[in-house]
CSV table of C-alpha atoms in Angstrom, one decimal:
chain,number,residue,atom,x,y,z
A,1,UNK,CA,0.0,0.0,0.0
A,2,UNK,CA,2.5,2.7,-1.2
A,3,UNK,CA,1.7,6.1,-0.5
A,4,UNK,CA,4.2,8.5,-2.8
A,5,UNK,CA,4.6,11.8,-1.8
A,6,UNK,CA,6.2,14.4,-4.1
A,7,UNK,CA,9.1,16.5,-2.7
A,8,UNK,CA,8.2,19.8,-3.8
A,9,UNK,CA,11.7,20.8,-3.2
A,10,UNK,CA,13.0,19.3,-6.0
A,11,UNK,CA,10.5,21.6,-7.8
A,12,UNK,CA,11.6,24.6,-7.5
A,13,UNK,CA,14.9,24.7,-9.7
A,14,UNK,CA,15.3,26.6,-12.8
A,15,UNK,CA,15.8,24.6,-15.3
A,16,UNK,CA,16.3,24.1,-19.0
A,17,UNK,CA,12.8,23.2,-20.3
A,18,UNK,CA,13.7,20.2,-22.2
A,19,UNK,CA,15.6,19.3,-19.4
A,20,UNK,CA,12.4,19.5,-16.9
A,21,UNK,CA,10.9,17.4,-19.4
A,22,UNK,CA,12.9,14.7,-19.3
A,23,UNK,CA,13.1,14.8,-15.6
A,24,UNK,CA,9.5,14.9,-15.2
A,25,UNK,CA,9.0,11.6,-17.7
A,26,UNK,CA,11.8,9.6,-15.7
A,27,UNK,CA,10.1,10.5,-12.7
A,28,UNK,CA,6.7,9.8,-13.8
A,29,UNK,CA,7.7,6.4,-15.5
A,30,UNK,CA,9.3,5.2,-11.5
A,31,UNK,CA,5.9,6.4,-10.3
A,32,UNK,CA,3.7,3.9,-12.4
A,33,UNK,CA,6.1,1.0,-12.2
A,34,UNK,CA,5.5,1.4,-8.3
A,35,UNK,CA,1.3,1.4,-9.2
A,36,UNK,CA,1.7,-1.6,-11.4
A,37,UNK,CA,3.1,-3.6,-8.2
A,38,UNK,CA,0.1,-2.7,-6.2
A,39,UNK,CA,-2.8,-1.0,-8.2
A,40,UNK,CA,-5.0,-0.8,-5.9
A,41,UNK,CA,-2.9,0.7,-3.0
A,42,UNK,CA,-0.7,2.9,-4.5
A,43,UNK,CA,-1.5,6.3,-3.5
A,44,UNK,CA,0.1,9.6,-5.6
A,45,UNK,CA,-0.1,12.4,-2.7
A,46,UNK,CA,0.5,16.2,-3.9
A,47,UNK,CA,0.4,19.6,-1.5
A,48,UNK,CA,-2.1,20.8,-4.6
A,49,UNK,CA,-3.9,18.8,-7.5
A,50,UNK,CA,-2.1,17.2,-10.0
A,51,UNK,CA,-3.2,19.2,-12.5
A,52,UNK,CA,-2.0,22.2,-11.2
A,53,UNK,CA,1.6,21.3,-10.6
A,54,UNK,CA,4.3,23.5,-11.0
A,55,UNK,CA,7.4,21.1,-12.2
A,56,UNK,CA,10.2,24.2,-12.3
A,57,UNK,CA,9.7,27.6,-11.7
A,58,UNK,CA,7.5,28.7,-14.5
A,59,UNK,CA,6.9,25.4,-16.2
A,60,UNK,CA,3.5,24.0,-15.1
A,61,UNK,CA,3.1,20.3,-15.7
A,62,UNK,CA,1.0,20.8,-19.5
A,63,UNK,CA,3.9,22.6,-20.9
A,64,UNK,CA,5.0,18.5,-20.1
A,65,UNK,CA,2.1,16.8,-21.5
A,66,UNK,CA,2.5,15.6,-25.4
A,67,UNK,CA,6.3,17.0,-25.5
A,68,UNK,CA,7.5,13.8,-26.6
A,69,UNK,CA,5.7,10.0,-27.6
A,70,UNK,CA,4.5,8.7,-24.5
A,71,UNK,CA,4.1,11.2,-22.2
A,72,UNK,CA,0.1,11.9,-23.0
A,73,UNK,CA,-0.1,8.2,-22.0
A,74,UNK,CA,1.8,8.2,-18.6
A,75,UNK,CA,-0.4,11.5,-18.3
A,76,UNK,CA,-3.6,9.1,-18.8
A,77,UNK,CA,-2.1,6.4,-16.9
A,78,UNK,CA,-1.6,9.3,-14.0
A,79,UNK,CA,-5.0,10.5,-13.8
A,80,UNK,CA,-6.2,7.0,-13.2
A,81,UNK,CA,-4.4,6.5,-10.1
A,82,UNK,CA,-5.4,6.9,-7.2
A,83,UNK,CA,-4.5,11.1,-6.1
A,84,UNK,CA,-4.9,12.8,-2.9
A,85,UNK,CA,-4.6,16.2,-2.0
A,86,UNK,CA,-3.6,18.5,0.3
A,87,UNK,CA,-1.3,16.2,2.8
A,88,UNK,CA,-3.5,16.4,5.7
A,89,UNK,CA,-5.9,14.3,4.0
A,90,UNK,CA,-3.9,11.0,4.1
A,91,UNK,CA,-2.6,11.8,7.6
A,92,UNK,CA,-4.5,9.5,10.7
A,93,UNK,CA,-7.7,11.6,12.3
A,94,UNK,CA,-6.4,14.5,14.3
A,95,UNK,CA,-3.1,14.1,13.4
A,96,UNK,CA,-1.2,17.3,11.7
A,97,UNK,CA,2.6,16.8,12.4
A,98,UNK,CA,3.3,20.4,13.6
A,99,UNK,CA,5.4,19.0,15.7
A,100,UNK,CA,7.9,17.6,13.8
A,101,UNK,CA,10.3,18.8,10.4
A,102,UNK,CA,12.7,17.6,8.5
A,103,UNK,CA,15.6,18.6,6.5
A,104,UNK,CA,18.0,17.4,3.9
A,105,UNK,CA,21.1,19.7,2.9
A,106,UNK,CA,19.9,22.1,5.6
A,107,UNK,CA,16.7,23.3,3.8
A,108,UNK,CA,13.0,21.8,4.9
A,109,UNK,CA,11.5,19.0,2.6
A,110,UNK,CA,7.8,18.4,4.8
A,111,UNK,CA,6.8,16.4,2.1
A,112,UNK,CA,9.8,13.6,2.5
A,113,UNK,CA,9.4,13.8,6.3
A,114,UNK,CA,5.6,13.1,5.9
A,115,UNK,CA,6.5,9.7,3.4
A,116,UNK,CA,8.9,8.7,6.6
A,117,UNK,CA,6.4,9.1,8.9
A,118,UNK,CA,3.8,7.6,6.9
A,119,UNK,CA,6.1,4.7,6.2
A,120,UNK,CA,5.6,5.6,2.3
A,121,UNK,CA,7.8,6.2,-0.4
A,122,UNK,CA,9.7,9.9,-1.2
A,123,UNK,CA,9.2,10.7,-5.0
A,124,UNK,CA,11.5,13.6,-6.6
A,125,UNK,CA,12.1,15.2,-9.9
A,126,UNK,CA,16.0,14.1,-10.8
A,127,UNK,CA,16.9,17.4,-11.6
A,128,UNK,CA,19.4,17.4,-9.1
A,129,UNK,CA,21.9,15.1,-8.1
A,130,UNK,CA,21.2,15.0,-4.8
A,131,UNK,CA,17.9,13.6,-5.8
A,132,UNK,CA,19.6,10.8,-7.1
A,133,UNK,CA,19.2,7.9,-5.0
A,134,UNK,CA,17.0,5.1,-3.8
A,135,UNK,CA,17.0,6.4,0.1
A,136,UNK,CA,17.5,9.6,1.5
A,137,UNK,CA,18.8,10.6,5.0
A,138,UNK,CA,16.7,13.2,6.6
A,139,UNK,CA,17.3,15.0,10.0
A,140,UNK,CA,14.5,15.4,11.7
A,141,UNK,CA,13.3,17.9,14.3
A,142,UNK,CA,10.7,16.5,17.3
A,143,UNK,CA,9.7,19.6,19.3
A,144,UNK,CA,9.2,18.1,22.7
A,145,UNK,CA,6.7,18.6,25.7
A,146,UNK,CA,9.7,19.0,28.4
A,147,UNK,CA,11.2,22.9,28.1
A,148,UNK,CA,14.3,22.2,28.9
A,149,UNK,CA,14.6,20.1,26.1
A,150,UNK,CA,13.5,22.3,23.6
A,151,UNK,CA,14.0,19.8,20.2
A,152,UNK,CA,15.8,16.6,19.5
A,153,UNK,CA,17.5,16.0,16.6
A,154,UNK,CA,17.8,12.8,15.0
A,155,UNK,CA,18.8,11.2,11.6
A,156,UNK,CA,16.0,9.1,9.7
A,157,UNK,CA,16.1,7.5,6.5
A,158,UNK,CA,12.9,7.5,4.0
A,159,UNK,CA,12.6,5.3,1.0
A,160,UNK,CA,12.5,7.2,-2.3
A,161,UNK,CA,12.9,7.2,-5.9
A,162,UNK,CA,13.2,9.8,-8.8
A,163,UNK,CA,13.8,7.2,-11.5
A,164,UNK,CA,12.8,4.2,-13.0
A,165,UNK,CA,16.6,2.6,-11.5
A,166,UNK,CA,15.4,2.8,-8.1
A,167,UNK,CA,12.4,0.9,-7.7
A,168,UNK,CA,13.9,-2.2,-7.8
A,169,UNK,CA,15.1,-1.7,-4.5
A,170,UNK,CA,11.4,-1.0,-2.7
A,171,UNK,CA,9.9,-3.9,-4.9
A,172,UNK,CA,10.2,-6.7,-2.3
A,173,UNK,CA,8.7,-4.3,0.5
A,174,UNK,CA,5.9,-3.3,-2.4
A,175,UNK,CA,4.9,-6.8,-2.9
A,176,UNK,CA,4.7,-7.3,0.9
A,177,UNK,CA,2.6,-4.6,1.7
A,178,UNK,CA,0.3,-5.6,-1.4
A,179,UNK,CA,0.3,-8.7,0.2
A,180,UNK,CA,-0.3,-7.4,4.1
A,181,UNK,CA,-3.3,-5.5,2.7
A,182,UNK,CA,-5.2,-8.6,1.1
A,183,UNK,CA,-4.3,-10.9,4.2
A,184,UNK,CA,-5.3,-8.0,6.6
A,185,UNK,CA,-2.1,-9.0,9.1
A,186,UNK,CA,0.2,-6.8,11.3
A,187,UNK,CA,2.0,-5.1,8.5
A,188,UNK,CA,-0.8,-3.2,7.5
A,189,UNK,CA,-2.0,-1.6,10.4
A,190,UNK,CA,-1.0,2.0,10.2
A,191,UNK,CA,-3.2,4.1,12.3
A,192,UNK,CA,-3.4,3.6,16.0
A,193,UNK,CA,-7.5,2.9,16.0
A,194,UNK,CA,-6.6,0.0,13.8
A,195,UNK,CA,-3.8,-1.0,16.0
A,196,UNK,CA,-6.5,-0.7,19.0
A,197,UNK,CA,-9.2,-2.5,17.1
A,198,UNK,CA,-7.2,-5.6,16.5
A,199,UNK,CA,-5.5,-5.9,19.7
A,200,UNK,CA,-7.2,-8.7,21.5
A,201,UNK,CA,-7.0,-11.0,17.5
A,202,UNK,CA,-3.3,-10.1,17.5
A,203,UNK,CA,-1.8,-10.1,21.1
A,204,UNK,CA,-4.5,-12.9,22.8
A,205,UNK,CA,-1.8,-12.8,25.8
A,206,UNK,CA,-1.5,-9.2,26.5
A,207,UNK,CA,-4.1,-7.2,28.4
A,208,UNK,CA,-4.3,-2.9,28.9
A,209,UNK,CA,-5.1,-0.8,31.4
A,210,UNK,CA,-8.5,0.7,30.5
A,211,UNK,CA,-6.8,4.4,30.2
A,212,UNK,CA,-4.7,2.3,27.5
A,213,UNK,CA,-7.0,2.1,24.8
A,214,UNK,CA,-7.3,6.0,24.7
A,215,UNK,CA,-2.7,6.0,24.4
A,216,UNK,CA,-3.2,3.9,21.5
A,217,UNK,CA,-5.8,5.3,19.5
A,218,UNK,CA,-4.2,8.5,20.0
A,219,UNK,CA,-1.0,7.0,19.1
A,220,UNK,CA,1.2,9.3,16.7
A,221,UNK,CA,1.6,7.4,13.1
A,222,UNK,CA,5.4,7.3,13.1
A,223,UNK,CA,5.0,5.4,16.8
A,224,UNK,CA,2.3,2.9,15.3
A,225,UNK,CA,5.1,0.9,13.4
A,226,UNK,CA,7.6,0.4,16.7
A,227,UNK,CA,4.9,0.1,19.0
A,228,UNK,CA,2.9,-3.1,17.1
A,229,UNK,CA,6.5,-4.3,16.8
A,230,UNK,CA,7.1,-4.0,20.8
A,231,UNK,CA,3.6,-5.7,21.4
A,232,UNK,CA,4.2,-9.0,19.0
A,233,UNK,CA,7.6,-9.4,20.6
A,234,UNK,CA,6.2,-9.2,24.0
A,235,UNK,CA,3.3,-11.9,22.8
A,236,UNK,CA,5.5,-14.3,21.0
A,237,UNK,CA,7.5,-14.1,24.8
A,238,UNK,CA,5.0,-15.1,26.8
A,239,UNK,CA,3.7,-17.6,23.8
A,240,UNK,CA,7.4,-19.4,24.5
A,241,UNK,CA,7.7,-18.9,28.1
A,242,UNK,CA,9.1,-22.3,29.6
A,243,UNK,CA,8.5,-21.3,33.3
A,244,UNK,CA,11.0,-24.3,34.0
A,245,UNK,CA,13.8,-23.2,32.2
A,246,UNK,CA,13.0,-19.6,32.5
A,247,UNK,CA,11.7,-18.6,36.4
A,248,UNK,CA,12.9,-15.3,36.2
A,249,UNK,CA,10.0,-14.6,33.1
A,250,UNK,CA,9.5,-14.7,29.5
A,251,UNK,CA,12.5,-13.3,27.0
A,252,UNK,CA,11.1,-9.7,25.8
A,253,UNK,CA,13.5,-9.1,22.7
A,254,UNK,CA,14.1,-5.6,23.7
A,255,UNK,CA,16.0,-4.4,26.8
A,256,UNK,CA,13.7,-4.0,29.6
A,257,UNK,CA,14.3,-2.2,32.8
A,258,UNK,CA,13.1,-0.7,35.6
A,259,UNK,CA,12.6,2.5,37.1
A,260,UNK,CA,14.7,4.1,39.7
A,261,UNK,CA,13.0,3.9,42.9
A,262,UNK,CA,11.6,8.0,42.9
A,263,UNK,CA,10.3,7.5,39.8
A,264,UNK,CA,8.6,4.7,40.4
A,265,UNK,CA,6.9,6.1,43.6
A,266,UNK,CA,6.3,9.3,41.9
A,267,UNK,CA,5.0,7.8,38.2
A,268,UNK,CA,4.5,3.9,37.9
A,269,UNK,CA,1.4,3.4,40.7
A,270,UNK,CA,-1.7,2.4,38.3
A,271,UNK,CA,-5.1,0.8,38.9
A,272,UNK,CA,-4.7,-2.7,37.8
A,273,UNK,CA,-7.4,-4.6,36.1
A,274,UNK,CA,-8.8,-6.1,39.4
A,275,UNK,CA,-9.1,-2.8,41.0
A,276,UNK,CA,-5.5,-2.8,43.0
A,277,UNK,CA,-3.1,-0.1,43.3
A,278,UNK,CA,0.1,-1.6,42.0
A,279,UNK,CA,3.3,-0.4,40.7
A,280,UNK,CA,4.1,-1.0,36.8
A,281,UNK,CA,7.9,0.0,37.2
A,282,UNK,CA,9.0,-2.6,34.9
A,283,UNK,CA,9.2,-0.5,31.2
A,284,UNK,CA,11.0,-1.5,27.9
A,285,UNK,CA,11.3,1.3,25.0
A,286,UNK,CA,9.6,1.3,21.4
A,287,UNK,CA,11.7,4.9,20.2
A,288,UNK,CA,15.6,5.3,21.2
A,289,UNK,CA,14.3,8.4,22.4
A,290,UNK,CA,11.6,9.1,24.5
A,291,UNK,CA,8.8,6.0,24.0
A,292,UNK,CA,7.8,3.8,26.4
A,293,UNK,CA,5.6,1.3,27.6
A,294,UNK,CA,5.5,0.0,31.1
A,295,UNK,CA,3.8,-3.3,32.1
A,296,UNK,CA,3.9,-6.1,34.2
A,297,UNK,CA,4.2,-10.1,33.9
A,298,UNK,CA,1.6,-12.1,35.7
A,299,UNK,CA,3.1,-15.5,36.0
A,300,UNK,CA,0.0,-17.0,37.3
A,301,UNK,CA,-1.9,-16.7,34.3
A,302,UNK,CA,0.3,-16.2,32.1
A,303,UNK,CA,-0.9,-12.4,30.7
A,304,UNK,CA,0.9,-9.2,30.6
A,305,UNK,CA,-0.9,-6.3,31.8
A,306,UNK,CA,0.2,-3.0,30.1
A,307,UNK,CA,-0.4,0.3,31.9
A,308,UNK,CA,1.4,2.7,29.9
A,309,UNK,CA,2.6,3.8,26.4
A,310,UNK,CA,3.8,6.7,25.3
A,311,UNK,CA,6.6,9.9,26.2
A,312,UNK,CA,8.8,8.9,29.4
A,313,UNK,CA,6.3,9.2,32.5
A,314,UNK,CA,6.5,12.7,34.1
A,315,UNK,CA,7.6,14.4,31.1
């Protein structure tokens, strides 16, 4: 289920006009060998309508159409796909990312942080070398709740293309997600209402705090992926647990620790799901950063009770 999202940075060159249209056919070409993977999922997203894209300053996209053979047909071809516009309307309910840029070469590209966040695919015109590639690092800016932090900055990498060349690359991820999508598994789920929805299917030994369910329906996109990763590793756990050659609990696959002793008086005393006060001080991270989820293991029946995830209690 690719979403492509055009970098409007790589847009705003001046340019030779034969040269835009070349570019602009390359690009257009990688973009409908990505839809004939996965027809029905595929997903062109634009800041504007298609129709009124600017390709180079002062080149609108019909001084592109019928320049050379073919392109009227890719332009057929592209106003059969599926096309959404402005950005906001792919993004999950509520969501709007203010929150969070990203740059590459020190200038802003929104639209490649929005395909990294989305878990889609960056598309560019290759007017530029820089546009060149198959994957592009980004840094990207999280404003945070805490004052004195301010921002963090961090390095992320988004799939993209701007040719035909570098497609190959994404086609075994394509043809997965295609895949995801028919079978209606993990994979697919990217919104946290969907995660939510199909959390007592997916994770039969996990249980959540009833405050929980809001955490995860509220959960921000780019968390979705790390978090549904972080719950099916702490199912398939307790799934394996041999209490006989493991007393001390299940193995998580992800360091888990616990909480200093003031923060675990001051933060990690929840309501369990019988109605007792206990402390869920035990915590493992889904982001490198700030994301966690605390929980405890209930050896008895075998379930893992969840009472937290999100930012770092107390921030």
């Amino acid at each position: 289920m690719p979403q492509l999202f055009l970098n409007e940075k790589s847009c705003e060159t001046t340019a030779d006009p034969d040269r835009v249209n070349r570019a602009t056919t390359e690009m257009f070409k990688a973009v409908i060998a990505v839809a004939k993977e996965d027809r029905q999922g595929t997903e062109l997203v634009l800041r504007d309508t298609l129709t009124a894209l600017q390709l180079a300053q002062g080149h609108p996209i019909n001084k592109w159409i019928g320049t050379t053979p073919g392109t009227r047909d890719l332009w057929k071809l592209l106003l059969r796909m599926q096309t959404k516009w402005p950005h906001k309307n792919v993004f999950p309910e509520g969501e709007t990312f203010s929150d969070i840029g990203h740059f590459h070469d020190g200038e802003p590209v929104p639209e490649l942080g929005f395909a990294h966040l989305m878990d889609g695919i960056g598309i560019s015109l290759p007017l530029e070398a820089r546009w060149n590639a198959a994957r592009l690092t980004l840094v990207q800016e999280q404003l945070m709740d805490d004052e004195d932090t301010g921002s963090v900055l961090t390095e992320v990498e988004v799939r993209h293309v701007a040719g035909v060349e570098h497609v190959a690359s994404h086609l075994p991820w394509i043809r997965e997600k295609a895949k995801a999508a028919l079978r209606g598994d993990l994979t697919a789920i990217r919104t946290g209402t969907e995660l939510w929805e199909r959390c007592a299917g997916l994770f039969p030994h996990l249980r959540f705090l009833s405050h929980v369910e809001a955490q995860l329906r509220d959960l921000k996109q780019y968390w979705v992926h790390p978090v549904r990763k972080r719950l099916a590793e702490m199912d398939r756990a307790v799934m394996l647990w041999d209490a006989a050659t493991q007393p001390d609990g299940p193995q998580w696959g992800s360091i888990v620790t616990p909480e200093r002793p003031g923060r675990k008086r001051d933060h990690c005393l929840f309501t369990d799901l019988d109605g007792e006060s206990r402390y869920f001080d035990t915590h493992l991270r889904f982001t490198p950063d700030e994301g966690r989820l605390h929980f405890r293991f209930v050896q008895e029946t075998r379930r893992v009770h969840i009472a937290h995830i999100g930012r770092k209690l107390g921030i």
